[in-house]
PDB file of C-alpha atoms in Angstrom:
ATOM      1  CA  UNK A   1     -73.880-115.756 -59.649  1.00 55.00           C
ATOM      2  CA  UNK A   2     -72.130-118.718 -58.916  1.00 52.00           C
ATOM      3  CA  UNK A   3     -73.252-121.876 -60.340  1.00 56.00           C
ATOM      4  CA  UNK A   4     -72.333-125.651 -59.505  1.00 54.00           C
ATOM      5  CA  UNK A   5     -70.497-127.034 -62.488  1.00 54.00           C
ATOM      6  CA  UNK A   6     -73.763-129.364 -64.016  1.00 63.00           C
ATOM      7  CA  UNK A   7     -75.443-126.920 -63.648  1.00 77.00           C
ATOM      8  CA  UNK A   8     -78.579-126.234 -66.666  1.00 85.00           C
ATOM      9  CA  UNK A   9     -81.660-124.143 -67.349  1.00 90.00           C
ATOM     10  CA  UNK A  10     -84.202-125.637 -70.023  1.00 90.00           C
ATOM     11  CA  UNK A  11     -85.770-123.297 -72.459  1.00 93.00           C
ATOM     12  CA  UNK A  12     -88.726-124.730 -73.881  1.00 88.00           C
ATOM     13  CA  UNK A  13     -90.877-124.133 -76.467  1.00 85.00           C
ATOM     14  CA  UNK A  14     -92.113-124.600 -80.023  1.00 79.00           C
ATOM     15  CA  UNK A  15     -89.909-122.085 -81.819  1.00 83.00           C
ATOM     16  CA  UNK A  16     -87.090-124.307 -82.365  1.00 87.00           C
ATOM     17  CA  UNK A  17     -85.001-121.140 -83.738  1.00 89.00           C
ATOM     18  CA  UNK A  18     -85.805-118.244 -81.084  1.00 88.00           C
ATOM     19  CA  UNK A  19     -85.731-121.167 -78.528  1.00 90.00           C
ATOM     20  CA  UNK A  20     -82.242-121.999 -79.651  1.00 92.00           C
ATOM     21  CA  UNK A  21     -81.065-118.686 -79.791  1.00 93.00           C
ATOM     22  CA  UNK A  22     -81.952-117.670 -76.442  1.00 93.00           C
ATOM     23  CA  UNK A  23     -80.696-120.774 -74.685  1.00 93.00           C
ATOM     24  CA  UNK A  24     -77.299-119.702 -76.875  1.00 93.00           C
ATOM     25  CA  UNK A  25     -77.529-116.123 -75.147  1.00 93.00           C
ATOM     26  CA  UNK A  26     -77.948-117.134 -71.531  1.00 93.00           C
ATOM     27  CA  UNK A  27     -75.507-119.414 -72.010  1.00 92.00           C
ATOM     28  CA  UNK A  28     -73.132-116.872 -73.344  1.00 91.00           C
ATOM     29  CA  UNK A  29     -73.912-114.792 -69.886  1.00 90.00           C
ATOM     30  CA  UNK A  30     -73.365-117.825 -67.625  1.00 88.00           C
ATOM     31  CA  UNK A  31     -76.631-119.470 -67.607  1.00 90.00           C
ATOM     32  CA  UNK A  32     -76.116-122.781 -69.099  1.00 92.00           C
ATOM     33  CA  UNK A  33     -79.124-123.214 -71.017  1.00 93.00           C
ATOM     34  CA  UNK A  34     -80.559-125.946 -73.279  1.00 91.00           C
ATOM     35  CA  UNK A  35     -83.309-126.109 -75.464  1.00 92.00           C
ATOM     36  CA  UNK A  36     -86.245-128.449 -75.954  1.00 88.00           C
ATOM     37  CA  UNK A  37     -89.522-128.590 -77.881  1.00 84.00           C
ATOM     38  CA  UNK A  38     -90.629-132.246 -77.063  1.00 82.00           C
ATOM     39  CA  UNK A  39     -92.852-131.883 -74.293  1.00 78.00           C
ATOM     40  CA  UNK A  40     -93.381-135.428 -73.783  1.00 79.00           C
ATOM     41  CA  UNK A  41     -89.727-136.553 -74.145  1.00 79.00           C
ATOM     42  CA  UNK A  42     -88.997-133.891 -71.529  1.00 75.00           C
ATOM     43  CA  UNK A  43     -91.505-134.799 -69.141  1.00 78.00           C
ATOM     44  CA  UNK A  44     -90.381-138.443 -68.704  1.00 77.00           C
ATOM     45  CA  UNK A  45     -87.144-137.376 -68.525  1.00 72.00           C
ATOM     46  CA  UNK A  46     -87.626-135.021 -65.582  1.00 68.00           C
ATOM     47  CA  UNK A  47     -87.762-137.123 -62.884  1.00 59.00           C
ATOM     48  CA  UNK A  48     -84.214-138.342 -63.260  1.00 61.00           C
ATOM     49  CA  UNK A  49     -82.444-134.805 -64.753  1.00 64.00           C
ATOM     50  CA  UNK A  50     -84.213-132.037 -63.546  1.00 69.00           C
ATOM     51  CA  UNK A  51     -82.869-128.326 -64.909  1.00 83.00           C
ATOM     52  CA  UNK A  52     -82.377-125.748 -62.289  1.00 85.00           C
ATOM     53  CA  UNK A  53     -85.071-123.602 -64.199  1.00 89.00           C
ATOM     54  CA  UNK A  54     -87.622-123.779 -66.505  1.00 91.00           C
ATOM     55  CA  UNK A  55     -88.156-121.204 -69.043  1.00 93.00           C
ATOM     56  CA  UNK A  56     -91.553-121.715 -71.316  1.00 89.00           C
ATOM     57  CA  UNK A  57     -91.444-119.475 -74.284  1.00 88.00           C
ATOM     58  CA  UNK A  58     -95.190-119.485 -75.774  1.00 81.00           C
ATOM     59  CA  UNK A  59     -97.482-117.839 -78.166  1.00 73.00           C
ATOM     60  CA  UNK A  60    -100.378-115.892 -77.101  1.00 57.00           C
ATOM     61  CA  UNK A  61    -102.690-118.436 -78.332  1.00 58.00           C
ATOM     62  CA  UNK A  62    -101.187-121.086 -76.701  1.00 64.00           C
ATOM     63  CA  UNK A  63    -101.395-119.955 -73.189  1.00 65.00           C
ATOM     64  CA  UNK A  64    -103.545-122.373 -71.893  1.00 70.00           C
ATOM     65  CA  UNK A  65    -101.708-125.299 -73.535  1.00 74.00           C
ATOM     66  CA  UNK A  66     -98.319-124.214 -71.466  1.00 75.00           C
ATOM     67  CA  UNK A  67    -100.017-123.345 -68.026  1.00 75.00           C
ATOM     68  CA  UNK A  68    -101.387-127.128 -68.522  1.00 78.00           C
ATOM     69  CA  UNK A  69     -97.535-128.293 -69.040  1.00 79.00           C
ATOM     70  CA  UNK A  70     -96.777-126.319 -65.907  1.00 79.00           C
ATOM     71  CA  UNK A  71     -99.573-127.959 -63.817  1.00 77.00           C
ATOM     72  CA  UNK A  72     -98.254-130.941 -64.855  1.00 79.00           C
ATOM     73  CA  UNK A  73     -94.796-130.171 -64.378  1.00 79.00           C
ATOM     74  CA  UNK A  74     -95.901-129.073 -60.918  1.00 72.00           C
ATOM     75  CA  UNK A  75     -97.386-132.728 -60.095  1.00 71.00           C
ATOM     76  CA  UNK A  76     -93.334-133.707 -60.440  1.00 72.00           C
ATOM     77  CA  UNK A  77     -91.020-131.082 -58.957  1.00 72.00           C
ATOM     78  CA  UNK A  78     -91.116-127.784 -57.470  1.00 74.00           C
ATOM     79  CA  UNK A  79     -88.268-126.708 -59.680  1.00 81.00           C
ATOM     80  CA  UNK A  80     -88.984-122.851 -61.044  1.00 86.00           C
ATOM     81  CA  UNK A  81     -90.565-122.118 -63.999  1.00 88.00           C
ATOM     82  CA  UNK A  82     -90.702-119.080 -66.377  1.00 91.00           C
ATOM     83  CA  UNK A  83     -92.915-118.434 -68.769  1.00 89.00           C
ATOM     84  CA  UNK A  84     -91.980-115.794 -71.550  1.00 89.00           C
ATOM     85  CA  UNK A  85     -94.925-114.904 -73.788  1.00 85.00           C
ATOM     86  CA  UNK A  86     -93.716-114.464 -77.672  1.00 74.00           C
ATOM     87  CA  UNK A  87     -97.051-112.544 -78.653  1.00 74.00           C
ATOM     88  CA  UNK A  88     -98.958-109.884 -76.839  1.00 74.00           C
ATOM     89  CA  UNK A  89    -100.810-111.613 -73.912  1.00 71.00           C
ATOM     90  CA  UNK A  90    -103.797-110.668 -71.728  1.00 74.00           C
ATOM     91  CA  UNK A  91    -103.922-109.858 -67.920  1.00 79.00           C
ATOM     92  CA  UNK A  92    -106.239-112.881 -67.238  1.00 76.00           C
ATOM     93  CA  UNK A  93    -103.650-115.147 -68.861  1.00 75.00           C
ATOM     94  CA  UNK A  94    -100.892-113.829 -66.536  1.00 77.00           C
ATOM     95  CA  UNK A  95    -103.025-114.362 -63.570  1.00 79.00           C
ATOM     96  CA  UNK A  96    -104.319-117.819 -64.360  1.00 76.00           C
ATOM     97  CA  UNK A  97    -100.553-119.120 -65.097  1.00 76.00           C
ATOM     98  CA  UNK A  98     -99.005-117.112 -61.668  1.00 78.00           C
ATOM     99  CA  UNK A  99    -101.885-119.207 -59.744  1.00 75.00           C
ATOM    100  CA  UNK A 100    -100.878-122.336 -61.485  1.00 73.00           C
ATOM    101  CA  UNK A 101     -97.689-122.196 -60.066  1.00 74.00           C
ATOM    102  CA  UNK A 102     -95.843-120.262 -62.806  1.00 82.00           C
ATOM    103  CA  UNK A 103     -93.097-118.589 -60.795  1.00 85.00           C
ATOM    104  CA  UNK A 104     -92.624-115.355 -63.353  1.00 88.00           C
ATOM    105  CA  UNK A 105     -94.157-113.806 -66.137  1.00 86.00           C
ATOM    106  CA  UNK A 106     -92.310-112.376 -68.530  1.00 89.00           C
ATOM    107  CA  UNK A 107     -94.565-110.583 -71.428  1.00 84.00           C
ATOM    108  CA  UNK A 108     -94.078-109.903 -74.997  1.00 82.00           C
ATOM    109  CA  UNK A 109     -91.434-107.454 -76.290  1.00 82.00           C
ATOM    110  CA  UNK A 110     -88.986-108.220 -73.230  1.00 88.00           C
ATOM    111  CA  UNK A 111     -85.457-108.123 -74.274  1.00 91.00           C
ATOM    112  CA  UNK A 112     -83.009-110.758 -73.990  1.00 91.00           C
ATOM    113  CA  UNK A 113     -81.171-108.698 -71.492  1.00 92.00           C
ATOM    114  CA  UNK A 114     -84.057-108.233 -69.396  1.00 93.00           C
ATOM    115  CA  UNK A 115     -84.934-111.863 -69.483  1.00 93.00           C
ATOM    116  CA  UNK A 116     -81.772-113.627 -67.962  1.00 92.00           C
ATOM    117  CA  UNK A 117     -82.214-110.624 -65.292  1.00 92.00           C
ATOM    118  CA  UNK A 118     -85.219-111.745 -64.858  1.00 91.00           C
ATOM    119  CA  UNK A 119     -84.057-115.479 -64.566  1.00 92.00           C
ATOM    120  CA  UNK A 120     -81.198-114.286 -62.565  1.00 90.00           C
ATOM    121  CA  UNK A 121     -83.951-112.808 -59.895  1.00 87.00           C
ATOM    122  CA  UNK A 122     -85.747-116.089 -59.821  1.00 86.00           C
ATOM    123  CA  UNK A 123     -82.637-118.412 -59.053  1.00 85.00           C
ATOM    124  CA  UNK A 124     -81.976-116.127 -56.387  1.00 81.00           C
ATOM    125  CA  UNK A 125     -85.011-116.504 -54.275  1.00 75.00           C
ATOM    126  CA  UNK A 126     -85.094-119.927 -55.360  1.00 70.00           C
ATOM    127  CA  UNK A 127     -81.507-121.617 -54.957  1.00 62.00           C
ATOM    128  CA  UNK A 128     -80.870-122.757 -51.241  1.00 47.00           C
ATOM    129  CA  UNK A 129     -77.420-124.200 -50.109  1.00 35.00           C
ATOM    130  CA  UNK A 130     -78.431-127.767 -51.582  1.00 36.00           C
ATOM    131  CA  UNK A 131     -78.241-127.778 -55.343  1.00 42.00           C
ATOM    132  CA  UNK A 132     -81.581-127.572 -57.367  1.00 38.00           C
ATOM    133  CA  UNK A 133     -80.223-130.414 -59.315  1.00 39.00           C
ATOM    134  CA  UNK A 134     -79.299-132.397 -56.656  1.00 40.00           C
ATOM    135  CA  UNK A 135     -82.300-131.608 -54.844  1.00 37.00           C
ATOM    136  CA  UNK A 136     -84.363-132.959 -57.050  1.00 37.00           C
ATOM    137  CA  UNK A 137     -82.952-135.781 -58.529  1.00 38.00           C
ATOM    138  CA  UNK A 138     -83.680-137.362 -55.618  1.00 36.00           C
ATOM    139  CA  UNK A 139     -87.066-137.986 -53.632  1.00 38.00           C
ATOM    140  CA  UNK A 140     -87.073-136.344 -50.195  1.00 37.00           C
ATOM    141  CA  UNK A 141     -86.275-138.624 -47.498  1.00 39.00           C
ATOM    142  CA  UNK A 142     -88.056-137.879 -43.598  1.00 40.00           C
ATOM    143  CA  UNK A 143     -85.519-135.698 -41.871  1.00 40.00           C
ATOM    144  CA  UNK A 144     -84.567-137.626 -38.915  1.00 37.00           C
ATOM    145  CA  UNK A 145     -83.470-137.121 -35.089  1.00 33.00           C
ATOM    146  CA  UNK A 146     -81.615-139.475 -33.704  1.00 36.00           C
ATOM    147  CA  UNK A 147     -83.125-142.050 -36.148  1.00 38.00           C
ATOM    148  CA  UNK A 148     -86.710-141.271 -35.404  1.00 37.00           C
ATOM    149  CA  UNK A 149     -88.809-139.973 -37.951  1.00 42.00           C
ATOM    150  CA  UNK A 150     -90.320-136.281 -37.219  1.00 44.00           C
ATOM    151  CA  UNK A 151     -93.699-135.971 -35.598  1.00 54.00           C
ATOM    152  CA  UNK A 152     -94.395-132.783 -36.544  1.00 73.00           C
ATOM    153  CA  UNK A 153     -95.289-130.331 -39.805  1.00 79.00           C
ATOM    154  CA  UNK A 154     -92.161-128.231 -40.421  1.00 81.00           C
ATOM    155  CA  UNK A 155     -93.047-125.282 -42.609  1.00 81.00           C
ATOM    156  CA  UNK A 156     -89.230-124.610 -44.508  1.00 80.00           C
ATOM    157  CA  UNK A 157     -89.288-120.696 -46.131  1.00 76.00           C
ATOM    158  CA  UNK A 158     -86.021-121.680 -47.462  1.00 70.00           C
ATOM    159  CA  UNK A 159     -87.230-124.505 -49.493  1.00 75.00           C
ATOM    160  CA  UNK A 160     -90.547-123.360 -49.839  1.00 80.00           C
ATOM    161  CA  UNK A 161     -92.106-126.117 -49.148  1.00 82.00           C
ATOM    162  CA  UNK A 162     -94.451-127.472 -46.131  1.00 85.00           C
ATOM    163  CA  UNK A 163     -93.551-131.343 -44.855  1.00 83.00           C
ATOM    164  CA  UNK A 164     -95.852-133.477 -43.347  1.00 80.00           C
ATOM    165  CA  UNK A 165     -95.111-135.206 -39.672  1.00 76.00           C
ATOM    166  CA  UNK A 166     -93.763-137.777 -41.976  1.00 73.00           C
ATOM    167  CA  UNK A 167     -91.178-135.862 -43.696  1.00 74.00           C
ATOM    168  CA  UNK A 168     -93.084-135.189 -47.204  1.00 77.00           C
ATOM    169  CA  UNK A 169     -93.386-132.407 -48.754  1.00 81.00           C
ATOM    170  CA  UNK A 170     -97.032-131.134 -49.833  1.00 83.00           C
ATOM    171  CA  UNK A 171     -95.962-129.923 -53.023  1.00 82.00           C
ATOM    172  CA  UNK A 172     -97.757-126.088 -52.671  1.00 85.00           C
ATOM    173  CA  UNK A 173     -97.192-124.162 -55.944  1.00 86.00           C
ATOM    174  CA  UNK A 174     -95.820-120.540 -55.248  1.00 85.00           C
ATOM    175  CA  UNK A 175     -99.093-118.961 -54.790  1.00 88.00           C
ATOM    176  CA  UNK A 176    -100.234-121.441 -52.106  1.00 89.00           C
ATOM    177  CA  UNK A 177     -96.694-121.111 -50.058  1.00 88.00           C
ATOM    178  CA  UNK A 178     -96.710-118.035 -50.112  1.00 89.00           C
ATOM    179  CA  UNK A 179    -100.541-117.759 -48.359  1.00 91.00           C
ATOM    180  CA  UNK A 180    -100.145-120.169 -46.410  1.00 91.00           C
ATOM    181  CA  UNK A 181     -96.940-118.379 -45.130  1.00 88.00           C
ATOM    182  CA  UNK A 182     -98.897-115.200 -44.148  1.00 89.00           C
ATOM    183  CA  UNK A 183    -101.331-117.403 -42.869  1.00 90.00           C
ATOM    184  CA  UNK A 184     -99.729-119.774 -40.831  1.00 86.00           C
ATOM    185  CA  UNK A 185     -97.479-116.923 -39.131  1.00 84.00           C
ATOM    186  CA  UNK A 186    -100.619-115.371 -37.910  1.00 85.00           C
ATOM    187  CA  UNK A 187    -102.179-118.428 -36.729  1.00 84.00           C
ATOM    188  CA  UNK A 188    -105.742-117.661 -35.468  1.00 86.00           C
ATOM    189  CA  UNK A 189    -106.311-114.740 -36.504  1.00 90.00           C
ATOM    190  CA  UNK A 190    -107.954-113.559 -39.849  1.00 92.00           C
ATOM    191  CA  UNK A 191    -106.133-112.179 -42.643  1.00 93.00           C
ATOM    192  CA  UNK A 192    -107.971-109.861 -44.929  1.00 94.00           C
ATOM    193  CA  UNK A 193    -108.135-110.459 -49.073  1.00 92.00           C
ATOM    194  CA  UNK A 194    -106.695-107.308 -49.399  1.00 91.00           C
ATOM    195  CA  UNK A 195    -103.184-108.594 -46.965  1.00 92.00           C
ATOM    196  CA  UNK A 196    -102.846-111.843 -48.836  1.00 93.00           C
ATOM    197  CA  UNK A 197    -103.808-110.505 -52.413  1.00 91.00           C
ATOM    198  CA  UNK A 198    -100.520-107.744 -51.889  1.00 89.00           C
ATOM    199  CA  UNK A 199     -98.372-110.838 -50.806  1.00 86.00           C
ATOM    200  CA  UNK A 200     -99.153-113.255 -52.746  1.00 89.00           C
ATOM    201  CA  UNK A 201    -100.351-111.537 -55.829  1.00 88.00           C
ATOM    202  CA  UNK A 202     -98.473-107.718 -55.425  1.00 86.00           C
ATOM    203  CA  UNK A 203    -101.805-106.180 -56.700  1.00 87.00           C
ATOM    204  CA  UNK A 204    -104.689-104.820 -54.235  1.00 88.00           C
ATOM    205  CA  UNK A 205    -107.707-107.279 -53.443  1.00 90.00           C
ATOM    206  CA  UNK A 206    -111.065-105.803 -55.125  1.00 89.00           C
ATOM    207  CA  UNK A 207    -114.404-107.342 -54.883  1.00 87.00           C
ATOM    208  CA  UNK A 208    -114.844-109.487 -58.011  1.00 86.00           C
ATOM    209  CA  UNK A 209    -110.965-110.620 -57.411  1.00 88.00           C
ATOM    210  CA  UNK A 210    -111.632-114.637 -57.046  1.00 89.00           C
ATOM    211  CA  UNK A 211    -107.723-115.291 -57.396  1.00 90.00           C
ATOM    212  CA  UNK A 212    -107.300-115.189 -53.592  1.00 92.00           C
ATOM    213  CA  UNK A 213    -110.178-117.554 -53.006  1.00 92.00           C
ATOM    214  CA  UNK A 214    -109.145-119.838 -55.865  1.00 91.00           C
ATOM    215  CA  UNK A 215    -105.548-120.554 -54.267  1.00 91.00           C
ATOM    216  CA  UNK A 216    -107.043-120.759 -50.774  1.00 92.00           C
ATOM    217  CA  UNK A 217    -109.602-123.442 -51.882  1.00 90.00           C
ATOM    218  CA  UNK A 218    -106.870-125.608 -53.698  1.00 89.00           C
ATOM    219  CA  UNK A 219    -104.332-125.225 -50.719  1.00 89.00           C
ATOM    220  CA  UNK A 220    -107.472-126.182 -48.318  1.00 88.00           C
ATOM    221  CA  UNK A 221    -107.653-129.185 -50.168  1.00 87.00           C
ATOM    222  CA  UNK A 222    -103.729-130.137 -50.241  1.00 85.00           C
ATOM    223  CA  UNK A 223    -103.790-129.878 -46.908  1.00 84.00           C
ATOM    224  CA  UNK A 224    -107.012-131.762 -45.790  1.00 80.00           C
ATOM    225  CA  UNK A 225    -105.765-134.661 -47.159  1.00 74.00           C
ATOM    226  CA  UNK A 226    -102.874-134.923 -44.436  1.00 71.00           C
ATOM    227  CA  UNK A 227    -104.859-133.462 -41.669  1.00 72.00           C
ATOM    228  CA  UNK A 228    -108.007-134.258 -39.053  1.00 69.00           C
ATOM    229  CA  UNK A 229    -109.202-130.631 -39.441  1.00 74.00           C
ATOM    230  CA  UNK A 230    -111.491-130.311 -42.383  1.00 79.00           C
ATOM    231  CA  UNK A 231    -111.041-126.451 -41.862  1.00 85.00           C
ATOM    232  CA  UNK A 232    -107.561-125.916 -40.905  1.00 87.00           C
ATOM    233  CA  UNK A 233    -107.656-123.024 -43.764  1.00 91.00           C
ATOM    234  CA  UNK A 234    -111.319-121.501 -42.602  1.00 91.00           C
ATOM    235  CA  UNK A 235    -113.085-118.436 -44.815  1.00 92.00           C
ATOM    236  CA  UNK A 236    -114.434-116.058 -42.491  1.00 93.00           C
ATOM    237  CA  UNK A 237    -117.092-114.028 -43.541  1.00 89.00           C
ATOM    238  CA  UNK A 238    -116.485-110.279 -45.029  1.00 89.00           C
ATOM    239  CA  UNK A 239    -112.992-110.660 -44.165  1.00 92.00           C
ATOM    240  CA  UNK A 240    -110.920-113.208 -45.656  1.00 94.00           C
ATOM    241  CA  UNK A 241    -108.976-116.306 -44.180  1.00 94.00           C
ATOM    242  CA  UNK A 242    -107.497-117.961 -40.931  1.00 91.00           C
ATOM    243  CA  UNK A 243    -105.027-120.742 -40.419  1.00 90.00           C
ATOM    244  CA  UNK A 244    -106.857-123.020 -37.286  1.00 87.00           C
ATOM    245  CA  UNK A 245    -104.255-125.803 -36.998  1.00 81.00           C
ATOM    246  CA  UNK A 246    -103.646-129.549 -37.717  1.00 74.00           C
ATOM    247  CA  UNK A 247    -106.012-130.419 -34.760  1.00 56.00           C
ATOM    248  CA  UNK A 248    -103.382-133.705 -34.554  1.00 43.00           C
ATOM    249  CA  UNK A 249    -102.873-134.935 -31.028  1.00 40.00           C
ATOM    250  CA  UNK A 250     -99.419-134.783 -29.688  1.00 40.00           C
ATOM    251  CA  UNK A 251     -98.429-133.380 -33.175  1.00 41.00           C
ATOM    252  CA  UNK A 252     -96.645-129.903 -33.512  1.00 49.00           C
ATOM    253  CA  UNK A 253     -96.057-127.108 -36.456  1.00 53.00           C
ATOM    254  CA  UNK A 254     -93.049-125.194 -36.720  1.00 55.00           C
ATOM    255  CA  UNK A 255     -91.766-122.602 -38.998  1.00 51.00           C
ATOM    256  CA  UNK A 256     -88.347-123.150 -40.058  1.00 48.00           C
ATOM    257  CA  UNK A 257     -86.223-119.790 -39.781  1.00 35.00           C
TER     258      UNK A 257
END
């Protein structure tokens, strides 16, 4: 993998030691890596160095404390994060930190070789042609035409991200992309829990599953604020979901290829 000279990964956590040692590893296998534990100091920080990836290395028992760091990471930049459990964890963790825009869970007695694979995999899918670091060190300017700002919602799988007629990103977490992908390629018509659960989840939809419905109700709401359609991500009954539109007048979506 080839990476742009400033290059970095940030492996955080509370285990100043293990974190130390593992940011030492990648780094030894072409990952720069460096480690923090302030979480504070590295928040303020991020808008003006962000890392190419974030790897979260937590105890069991503080799950919930690091999905909240994520969700606020999330409110800053869409750069990736990893979280790698230290203790045994539980299902309901793993699900509750995917859907809060955790990109990969790594759980408890993974070895260092398997994690920077697994960090590997995620800069893959995640690097595009304009450097993470440069990406988002700086705010997202419109994309212009001729000088004209763009009148219409651009959906970019590359970035994975969704921009407003005015050039903005939405900020979608990796859950809500990727239904509102599925979705918004089958505009109109109804997608079934079980469809989105396998691509957005990889696990079969059951009954009491409220994960799909949870990420459909938060994307609803992202996406309300910048559009006239109250439902442009409608429930339908005993099925699932349907994408209906922006309902804006003289106002387009594509899907970037």
């Amino acid at each position: 993998m080839n990476l742009c000279p400033d290059f970095h990964i940030i492996v955080f956590g509370a285990d100043r030691d293990g974190g130390a040692e593992m940011a030492r590893y990648l780094t030894a296998n072409g990952v720069p890596a460096r480690f923090r534990d302030n979480s504070s100091e590295f928040l303020s920080q991020m808008p003006d160095a962000a890392p190419g990836l974030i790897l979260v290395q937590s105890e069991a028992e503080h799950a919930s404390l690091t999905i909240e760091l994520v969700r606020q990471i999330r409110t800053i930049s869409i750069v990736p994060c990893i979280l790698h459990a230290r203790t045994p964890d539980h299902e309901s963790d793993r699900v509750l930190g995917l859907e809060s825009g955790i990109d990969d869970w790594i759980s408890s007695g993974a070895t260092p070789r398997e994690v920077l694979a697994r960090v590997r995999a995620v800069l893959r899918r995640t690097m595009t042609k304009i450097h993470w670091s440069e990406l988002l060190q700086r705010p997202l300017q419109p994309q212009t035409l001729n000088g004209a700002a763009p009148s219409n919602w651009r959906l970019s799988p590359e970035r994975r991200e969704l921009y407003t007629p005015a050039g903005a990103p939405c900020g979608l977490t990796t859950a809500e992309f990727d239904l509102f992908h599925i979705l918004a390629r089958k505009r109109g018509v109804p997608v079934t829990r079980d469809t989105l659960s396998l691509a957005v989840f990889r696990r079969p939809w059951v009954p009491d599953d409220r994960a799909i419905d949870n990420v459909a109700a938060r994307l609803r709401r992202k996406l309300v604020q910048h559009s006239h359609n109250p439902e442009v991500i409608k429930p339908v009954r005993g099925v699932g979901y349907l994408f209906t539109g922006f309902q804006l007048p003289k106002v387009k979506f594509e899907i970037a290829i």
